[in-house]
Amino acid sequence: MLVAHAIAIDSFKKEGLRPRTLEDYGLNGVNYETIGGVLDEEKLQLVVTGSSAGVCLEKGLVLAARERGVRSISVLDNPGNYVIRVRNDISGDDFGCVPDIHTALDKDTLEDMVKAGLPRERLVITGNPYFDDIGQLKGSFTHQRWAEIRHYFMPNLHPETAILTFVSQPLKADISAGKSIDWGYDEQTTFSLFATSLIEIGYSGGLVFKFHPRESFNEINKRMDMLRQVGITSVIS
């Protein structure tokens, strides 16, 4: 049974999946006291979740599984923010939502998780399908494919003109919500420095801006306008 909440619902639907929502179980949002109703109705014998910060569906399911003697596995999607992924933000216990098994991407990630305080005996290296084929992708990425991608984003740009890519993350919102440690910078301050540098060096190439689904499109457009006004061709992906 696939259960999703908030932005994950649309992500699954885009892949052709039809998840159930908390509302389908008569639940109004994430509540650790009542979320166990999902396990009770489905008679689940194993819970597999992602790993997110803050009060979230994943942590609620891990807690409910523990109370019912059901095994739980949480999957790490990318390295970093290990403690806040397992912190019980309601009780204040930094490791209150550690599942029976928490996956790690590789040996380095596992050691970093142990240094952060997660129990070694609950960590298992599984890799990540999104990263496993990067080496093969590099070998199959031909010059023709490179040209096709350039033309897709910027069909009117000269083939020899440079194109830069800025990949954004919603750090500002996550830091404010306690879902990420404060790195001393966020996507807005980073982009401001990036854009200022391009203007100072007189950059005249193209720019592809990859934004995160949780970012405001209007805010991103305002950032991009600063570059458009100085003649830098830009597109938002």
Coordinates of N, CA and C in Angstrom, one line a residue, residues 14 34 66 70 75 125 143 181 233:
K14 N 2.6 11.9 -11.0 CA 3.3 12.2 -12.2 C 4.0 10.9 -12.8
T34 N -2.6 9.7 16.0 CA -3.7 9.0 15.2 C -3.2 8.3 14.0
R66 N 6.6 1.0 15.4 CA 7.3 0.6 16.6 C 6.3 0.2 17.7
V70 N 5.9 -3.7 14.4 CA 6.1 -3.8 13.0 C 7.4 -3.3 12.6
V75 N 14.5 5.2 4.0 CA 15.5 5.2 2.8 C 16.1 6.6 2.8
I125 N 24.1 -0.2 4.0 CA 24.4 0.4 2.7 C 23.6 -0.2 1.6
H143 N 28.2 13.9 -28.0 CA 28.2 15.3 -28.4 C 26.8 15.6 -29.1
I181 N 19.9 22.3 9.0 CA 20.8 23.2 9.8 C 21.1 24.5 9.0
T233 N 20.6 35.8 -21.4 CA 19.5 34.9 -21.8 C 19.3 33.8 -20.8

